[in-house]
Coordinates of N, CA, C and O (backbone and C1' of nucleotides) in Angstrom, one line a residue:
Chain A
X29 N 98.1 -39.3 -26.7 CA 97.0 -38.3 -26.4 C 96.9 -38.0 -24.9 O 97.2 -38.8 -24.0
X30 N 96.5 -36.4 -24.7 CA 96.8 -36.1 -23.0 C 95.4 -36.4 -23.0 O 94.6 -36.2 -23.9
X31 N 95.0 -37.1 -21.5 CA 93.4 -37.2 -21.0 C 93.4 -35.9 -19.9 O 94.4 -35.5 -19.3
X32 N 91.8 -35.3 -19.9 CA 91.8 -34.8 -19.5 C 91.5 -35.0 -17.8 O 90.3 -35.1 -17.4
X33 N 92.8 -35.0 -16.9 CA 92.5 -34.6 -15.6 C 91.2 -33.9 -14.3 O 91.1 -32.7 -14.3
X34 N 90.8 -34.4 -13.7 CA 89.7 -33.9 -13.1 C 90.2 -32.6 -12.4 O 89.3 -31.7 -12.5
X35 N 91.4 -32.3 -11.7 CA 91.8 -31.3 -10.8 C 92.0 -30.2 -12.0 O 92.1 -29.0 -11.7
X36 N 92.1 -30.7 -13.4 CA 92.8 -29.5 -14.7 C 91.1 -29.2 -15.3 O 91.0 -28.4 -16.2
X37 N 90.0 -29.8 -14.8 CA 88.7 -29.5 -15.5 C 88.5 -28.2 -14.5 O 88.7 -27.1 -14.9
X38 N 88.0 -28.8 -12.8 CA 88.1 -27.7 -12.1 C 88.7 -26.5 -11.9 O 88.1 -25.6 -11.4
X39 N 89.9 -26.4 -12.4 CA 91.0 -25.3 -12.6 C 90.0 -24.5 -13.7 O 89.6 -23.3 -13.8
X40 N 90.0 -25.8 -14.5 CA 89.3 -24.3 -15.7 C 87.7 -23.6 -15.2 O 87.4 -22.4 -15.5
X41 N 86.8 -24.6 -14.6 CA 86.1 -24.3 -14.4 C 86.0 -22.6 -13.1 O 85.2 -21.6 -13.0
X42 N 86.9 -22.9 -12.4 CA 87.6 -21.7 -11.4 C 87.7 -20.4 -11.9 O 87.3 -19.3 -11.4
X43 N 88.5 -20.6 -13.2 CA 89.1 -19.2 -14.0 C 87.6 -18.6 -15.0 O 87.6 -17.5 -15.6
X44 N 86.4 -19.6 -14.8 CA 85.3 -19.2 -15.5 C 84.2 -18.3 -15.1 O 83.2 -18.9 -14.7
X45 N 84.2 -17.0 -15.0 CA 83.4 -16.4 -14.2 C 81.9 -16.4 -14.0 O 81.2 -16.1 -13.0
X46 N 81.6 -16.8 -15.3 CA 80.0 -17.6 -15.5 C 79.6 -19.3 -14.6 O 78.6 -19.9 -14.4
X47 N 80.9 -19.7 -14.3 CA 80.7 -20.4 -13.2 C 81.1 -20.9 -11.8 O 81.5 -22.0 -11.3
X48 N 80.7 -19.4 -11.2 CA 80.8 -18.4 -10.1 C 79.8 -19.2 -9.1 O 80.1 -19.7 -8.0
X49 N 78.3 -19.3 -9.9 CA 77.6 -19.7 -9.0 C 77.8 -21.4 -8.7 O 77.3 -21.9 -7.8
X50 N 78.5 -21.9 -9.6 CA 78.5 -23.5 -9.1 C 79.8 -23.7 -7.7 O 79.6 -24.3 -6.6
X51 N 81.0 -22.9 -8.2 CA 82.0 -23.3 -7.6 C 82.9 -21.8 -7.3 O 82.4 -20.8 -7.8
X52 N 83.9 -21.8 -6.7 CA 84.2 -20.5 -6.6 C 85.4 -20.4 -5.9 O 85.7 -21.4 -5.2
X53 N 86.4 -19.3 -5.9 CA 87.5 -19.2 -5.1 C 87.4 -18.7 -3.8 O 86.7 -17.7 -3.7
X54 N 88.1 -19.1 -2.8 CA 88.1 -18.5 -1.3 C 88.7 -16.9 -1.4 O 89.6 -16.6 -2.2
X55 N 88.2 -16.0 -0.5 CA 89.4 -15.3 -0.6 C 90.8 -15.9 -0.2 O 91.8 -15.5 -0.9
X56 N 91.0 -16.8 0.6 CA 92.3 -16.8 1.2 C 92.5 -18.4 2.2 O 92.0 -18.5 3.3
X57 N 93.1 -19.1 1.7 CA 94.7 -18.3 1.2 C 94.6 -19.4 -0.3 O 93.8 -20.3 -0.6
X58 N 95.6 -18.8 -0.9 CA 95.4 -19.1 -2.4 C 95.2 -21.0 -2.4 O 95.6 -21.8 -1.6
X59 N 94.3 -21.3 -3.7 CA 94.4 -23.1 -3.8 C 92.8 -23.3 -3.2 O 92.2 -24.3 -3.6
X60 N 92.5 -22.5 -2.4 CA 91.1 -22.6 -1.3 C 90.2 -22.8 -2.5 O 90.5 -22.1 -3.6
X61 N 89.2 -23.6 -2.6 CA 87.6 -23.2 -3.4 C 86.4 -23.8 -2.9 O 86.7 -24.6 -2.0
X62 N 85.4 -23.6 -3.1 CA 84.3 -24.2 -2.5 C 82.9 -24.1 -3.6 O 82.6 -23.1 -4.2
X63 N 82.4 -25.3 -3.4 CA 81.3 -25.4 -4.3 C 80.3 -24.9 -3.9 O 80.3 -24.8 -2.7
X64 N 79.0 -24.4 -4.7 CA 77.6 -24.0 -3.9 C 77.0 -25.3 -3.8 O 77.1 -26.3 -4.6
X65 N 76.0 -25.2 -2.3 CA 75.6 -26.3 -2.1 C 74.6 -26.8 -2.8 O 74.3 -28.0 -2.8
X66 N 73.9 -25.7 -3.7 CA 72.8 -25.3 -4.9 C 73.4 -26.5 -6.2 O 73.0 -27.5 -6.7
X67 N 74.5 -25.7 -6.4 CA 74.9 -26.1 -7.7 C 76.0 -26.7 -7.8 O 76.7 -26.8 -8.8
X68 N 76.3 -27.4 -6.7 CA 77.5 -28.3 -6.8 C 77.4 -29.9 -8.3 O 78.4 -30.2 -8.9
X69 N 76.3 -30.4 -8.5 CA 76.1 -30.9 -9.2 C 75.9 -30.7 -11.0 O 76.0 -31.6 -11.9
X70 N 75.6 -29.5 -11.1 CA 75.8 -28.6 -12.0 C 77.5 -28.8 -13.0 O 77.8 -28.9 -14.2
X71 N 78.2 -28.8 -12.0 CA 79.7 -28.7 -12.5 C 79.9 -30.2 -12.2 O 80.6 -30.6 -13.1
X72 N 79.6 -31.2 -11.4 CA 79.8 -32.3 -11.7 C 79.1 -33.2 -13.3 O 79.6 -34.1 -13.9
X73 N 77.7 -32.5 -13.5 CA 77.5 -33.1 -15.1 C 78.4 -32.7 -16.2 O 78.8 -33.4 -17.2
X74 N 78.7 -31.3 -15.9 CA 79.6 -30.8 -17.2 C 80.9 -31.5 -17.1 O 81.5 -31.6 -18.1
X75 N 81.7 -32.0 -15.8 CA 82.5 -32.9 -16.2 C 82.3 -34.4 -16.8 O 83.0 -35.1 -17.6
X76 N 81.0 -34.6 -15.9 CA 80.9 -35.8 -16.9 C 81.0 -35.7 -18.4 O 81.7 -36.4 -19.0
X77 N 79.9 -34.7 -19.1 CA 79.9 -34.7 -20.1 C 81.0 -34.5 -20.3 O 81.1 -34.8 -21.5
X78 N 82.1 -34.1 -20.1 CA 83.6 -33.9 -20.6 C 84.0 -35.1 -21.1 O 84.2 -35.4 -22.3
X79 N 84.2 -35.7 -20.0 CA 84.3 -37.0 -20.3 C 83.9 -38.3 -21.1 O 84.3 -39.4 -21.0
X80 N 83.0 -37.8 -21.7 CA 81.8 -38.3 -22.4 C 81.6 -39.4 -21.6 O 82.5 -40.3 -21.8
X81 N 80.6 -39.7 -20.7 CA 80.5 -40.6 -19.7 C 78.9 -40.8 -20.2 O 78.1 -39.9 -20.5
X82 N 78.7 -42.4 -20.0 CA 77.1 -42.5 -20.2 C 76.6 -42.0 -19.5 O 75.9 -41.1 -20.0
X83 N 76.7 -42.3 -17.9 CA 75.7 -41.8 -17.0 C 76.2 -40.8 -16.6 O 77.4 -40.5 -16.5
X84 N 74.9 -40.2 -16.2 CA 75.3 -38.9 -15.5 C 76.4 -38.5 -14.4 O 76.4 -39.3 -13.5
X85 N 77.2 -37.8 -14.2 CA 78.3 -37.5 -12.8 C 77.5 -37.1 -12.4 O 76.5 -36.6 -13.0
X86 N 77.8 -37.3 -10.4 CA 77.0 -36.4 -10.1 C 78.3 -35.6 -8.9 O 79.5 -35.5 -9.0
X87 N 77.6 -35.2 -7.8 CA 78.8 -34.1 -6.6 C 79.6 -35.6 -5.8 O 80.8 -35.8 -5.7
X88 N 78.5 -36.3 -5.5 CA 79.2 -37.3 -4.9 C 79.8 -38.5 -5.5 O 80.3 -39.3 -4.8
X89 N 79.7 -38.6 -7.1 CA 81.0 -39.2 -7.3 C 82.1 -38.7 -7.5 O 83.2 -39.3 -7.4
X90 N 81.7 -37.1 -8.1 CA 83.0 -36.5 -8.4 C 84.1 -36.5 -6.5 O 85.3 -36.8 -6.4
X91 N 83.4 -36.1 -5.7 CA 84.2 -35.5 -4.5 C 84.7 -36.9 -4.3 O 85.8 -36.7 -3.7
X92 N 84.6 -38.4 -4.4 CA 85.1 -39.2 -4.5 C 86.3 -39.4 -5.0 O 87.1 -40.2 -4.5
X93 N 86.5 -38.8 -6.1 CA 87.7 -38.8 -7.4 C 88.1 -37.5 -6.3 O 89.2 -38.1 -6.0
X94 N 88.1 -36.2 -5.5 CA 89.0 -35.2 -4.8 C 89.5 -35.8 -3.8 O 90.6 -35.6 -3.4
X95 N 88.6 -36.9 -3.2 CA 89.0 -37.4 -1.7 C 90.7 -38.6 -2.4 O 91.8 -38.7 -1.9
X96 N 90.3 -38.8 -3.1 CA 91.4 -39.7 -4.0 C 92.7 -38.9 -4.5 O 93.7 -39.3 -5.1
X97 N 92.3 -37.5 -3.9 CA 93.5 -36.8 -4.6 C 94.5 -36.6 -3.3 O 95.6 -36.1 -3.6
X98 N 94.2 -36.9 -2.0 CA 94.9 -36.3 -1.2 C 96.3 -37.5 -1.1 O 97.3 -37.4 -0.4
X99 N 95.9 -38.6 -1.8 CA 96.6 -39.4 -1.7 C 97.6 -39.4 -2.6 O 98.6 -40.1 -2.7
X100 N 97.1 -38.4 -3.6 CA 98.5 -38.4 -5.0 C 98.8 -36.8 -4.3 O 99.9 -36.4 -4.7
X101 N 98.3 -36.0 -3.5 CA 98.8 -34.9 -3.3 C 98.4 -33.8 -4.1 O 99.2 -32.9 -4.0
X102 N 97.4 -33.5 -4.9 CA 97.2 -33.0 -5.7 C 95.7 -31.8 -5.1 O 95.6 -30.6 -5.3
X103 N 95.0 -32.5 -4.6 CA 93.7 -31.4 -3.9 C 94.0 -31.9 -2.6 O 94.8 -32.8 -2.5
X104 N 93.3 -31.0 -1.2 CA 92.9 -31.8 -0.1 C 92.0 -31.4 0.5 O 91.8 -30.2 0.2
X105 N 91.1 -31.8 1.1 CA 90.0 -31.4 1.9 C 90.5 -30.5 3.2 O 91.4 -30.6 4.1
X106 N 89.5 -29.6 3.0 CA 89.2 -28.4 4.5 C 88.1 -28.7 5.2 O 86.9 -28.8 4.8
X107 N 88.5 -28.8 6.6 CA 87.5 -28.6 7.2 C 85.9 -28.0 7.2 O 84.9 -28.1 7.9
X108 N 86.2 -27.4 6.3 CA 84.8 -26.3 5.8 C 84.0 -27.0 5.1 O 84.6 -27.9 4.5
X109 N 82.6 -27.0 4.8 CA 81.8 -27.8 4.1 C 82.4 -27.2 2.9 O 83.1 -26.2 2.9
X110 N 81.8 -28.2 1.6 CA 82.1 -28.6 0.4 C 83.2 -27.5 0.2 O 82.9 -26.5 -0.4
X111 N 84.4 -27.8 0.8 CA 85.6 -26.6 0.5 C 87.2 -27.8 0.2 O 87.5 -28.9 0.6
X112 N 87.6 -27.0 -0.5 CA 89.3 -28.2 -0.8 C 90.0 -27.4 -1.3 O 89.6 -26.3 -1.8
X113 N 91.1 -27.7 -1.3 CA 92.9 -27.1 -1.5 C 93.1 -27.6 -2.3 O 92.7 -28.8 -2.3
X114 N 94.0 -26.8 -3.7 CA 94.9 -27.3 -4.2 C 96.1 -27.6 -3.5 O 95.9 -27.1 -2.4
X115 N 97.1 -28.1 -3.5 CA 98.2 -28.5 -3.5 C 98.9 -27.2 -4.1 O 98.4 -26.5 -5.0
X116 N 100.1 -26.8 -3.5 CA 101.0 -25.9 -4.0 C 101.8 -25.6 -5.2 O 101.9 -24.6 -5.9
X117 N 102.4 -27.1 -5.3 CA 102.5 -27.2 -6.5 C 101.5 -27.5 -7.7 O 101.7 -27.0 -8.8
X118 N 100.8 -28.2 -7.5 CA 99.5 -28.2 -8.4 C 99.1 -26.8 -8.7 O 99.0 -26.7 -10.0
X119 N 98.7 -25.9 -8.2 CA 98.3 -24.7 -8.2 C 99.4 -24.0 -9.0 O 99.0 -23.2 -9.8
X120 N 100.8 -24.3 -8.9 CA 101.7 -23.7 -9.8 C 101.8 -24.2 -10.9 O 102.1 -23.4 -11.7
X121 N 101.7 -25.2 -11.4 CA 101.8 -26.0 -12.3 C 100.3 -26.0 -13.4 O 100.3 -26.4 -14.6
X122 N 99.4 -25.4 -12.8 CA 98.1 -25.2 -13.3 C 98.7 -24.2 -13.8 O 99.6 -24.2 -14.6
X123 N 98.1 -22.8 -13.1 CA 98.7 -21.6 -13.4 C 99.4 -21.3 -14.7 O 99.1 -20.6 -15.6
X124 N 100.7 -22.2 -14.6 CA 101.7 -22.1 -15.8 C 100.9 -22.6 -17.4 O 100.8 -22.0 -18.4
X125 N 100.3 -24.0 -17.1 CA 100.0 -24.4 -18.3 C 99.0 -23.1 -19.0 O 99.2 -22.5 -20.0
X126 N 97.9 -22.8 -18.0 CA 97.3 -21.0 -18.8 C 97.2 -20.0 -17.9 O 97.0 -19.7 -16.8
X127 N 97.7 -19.1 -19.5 CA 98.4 -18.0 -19.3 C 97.4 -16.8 -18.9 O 97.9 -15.7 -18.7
Chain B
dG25 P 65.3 -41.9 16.0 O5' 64.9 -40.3 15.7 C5' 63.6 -40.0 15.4 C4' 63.5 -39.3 14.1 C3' 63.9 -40.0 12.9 O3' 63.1 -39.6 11.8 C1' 65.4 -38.3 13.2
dG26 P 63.0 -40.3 10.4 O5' 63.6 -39.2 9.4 C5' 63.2 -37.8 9.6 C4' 64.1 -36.9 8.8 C3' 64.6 -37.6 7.5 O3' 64.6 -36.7 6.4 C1' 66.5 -36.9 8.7
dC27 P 64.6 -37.2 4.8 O5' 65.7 -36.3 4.2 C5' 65.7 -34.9 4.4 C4' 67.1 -34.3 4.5 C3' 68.0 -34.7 3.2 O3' 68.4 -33.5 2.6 C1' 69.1 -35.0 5.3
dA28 P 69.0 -33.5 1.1 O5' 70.4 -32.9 1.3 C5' 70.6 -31.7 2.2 C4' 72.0 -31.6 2.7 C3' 73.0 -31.7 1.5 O3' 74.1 -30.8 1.8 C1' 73.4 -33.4 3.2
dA29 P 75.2 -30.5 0.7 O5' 76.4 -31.3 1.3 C5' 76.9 -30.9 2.6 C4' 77.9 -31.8 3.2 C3' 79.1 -32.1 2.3 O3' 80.2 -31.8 3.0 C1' 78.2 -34.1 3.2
dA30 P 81.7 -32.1 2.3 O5' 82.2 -33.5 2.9 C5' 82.3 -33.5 4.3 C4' 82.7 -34.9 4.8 C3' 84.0 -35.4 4.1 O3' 84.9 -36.0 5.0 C1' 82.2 -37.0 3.9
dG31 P 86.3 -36.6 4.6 O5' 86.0 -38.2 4.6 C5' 85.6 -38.8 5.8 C4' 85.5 -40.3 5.6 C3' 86.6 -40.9 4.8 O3' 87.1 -42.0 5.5 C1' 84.5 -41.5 3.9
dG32 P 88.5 -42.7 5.2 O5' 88.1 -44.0 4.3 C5' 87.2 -45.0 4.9 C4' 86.8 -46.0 3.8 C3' 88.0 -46.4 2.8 O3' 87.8 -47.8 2.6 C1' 86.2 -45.7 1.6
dG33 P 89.1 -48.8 2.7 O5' 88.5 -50.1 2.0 C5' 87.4 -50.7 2.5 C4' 86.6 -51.4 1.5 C3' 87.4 -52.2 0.5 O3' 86.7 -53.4 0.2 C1' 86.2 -50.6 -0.7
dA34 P 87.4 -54.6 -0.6 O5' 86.7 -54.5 -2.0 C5' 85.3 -54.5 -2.1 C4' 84.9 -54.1 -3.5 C3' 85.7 -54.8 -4.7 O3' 84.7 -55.3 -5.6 C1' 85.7 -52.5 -5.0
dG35 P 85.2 -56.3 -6.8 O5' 84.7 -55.5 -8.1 C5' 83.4 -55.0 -8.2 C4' 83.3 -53.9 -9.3 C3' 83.8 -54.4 -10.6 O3' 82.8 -54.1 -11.6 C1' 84.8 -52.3 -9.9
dT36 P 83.2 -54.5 -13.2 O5' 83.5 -53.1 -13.8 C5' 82.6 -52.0 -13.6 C4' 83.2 -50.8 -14.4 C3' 83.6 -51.1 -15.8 O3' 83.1 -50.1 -16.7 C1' 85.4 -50.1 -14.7
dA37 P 83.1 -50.3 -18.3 O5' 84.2 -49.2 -18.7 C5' 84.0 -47.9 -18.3 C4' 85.2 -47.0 -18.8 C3' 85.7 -47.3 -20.2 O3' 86.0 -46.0 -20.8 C1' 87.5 -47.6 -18.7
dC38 P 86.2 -45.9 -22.4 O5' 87.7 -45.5 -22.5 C5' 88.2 -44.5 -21.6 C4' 89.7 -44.6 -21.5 C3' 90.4 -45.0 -22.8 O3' 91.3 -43.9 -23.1 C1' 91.3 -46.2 -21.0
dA39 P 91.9 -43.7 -24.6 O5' 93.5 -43.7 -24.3 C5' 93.9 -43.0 -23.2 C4' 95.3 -43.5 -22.8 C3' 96.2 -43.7 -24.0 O3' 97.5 -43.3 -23.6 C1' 96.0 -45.7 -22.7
dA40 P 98.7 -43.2 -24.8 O5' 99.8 -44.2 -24.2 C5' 100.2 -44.0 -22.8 C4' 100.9 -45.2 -22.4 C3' 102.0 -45.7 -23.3 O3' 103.2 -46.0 -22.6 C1' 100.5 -47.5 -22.9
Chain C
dA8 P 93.5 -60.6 -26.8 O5' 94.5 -60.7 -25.7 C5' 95.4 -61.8 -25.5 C4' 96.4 -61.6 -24.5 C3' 95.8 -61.4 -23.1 O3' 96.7 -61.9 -22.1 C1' 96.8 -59.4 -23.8
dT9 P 96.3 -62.0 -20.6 O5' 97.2 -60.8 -20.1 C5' 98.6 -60.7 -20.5 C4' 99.3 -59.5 -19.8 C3' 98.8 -59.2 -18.4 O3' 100.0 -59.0 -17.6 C1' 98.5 -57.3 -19.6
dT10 P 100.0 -59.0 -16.0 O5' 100.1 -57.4 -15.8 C5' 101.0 -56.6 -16.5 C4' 100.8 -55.2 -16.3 C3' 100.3 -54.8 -14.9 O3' 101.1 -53.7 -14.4 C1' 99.0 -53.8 -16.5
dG11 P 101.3 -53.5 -12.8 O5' 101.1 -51.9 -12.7 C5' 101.8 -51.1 -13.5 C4' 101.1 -49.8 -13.7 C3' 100.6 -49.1 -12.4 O3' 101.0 -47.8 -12.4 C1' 98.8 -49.4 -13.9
dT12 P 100.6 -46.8 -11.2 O5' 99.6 -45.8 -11.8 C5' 99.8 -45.3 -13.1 C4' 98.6 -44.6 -13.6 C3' 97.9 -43.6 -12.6 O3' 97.7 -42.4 -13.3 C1' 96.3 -45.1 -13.4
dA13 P 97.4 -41.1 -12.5 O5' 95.9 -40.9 -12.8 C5' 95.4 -41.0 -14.1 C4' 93.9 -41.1 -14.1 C3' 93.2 -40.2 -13.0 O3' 92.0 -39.6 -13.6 C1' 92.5 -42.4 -12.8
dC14 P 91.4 -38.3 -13.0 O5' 90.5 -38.8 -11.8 C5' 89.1 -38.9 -11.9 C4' 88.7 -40.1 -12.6 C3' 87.2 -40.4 -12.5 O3' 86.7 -40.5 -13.8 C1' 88.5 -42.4 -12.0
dT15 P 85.1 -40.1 -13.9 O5' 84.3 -41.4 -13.4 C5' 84.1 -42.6 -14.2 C4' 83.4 -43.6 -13.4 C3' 82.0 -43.2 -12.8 O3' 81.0 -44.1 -13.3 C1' 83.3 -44.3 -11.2
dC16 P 79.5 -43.9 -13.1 O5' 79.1 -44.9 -12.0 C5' 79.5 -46.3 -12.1 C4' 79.2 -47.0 -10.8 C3' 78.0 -46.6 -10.0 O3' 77.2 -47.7 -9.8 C1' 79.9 -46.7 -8.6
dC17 P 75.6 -47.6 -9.3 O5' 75.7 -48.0 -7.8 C5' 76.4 -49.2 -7.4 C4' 76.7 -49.2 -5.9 C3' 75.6 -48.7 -5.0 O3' 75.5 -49.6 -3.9 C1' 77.5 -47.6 -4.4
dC18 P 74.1 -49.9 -3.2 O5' 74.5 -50.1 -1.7 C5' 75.6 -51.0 -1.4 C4' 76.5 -50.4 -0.3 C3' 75.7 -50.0 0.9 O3' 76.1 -50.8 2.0 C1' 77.2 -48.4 0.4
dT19 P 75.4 -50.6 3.5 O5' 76.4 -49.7 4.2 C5' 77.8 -50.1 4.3 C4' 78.6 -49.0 5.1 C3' 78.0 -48.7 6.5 O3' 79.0 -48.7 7.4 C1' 78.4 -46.7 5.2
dT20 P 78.8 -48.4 9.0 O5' 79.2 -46.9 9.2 C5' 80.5 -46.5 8.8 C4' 80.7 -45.0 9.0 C3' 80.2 -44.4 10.3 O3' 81.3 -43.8 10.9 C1' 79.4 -43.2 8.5
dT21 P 81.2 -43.0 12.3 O5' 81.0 -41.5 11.9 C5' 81.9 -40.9 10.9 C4' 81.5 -39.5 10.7 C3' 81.1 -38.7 11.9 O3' 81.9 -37.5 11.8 C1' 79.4 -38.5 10.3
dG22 P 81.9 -36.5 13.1 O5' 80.9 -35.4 12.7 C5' 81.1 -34.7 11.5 C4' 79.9 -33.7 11.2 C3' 79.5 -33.0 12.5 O3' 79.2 -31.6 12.1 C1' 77.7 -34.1 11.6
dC23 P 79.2 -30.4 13.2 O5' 77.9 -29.6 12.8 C5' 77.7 -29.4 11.4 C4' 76.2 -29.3 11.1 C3' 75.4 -28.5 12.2 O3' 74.6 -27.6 11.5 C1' 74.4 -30.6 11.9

DNA sequence: GGCAAAGGGAGTACAA
DNA sequence: ATTGTACTCCCTTTGC
């Protein structure tokens, strides 16, 4: 069975235009996103609930699990408040799986 | 000084 | 049952 990945929940969550106000794409340059400071937690419970997790997720444990990605290479943090990068290849590899 | 955001060590859940 | 991965939990530090 495939589990579902946290950088592959956000991806979907990205391509969702109803949730625009939680999180969102940069214009530039591509991989860029950034959460609202509003609703950053918003998209952190719906992953929990993904996960079916007892307690609630919240922004700061999820951004815990992104800060954890720069080490597999997969998101990295920007300088910019609540803002992170995909990875290049991640971003291609997303992409491909939907069409 | 106070809050939101970022950082990181240690523990947990799950699948192989 | 063991083990490695991918988070999850909570405390500390930073920056505005």
């Amino acid at each position: 069975g495939r589990r579902l990945r946290l950088f592959h929940f956000l991806f979907e969550m990205l391509q969702d235009p109803s949730m625009a106000h939680c999180l969102s794409w940069a214009p530039a340059p591509p991989g860029v996103f950034s959460f609202s400071s509003r609703n950053k937690d918003q998209v952190a419970a719906l992953w929990g609930q993904r996960k079916g997790n007892k307690r609630p997720m919240t922004y700061q444990k999820m951004s815990r699990a992104l800060r954890n990605y720069a080490r597999s290479g997969h998101i990295f943090k920007v300088k910019k408040k609540l803002t992170y990068q995909f990875s290049r290849d991640t971003l291609t590899s997303l992409q491909k799986g939907h069409g």
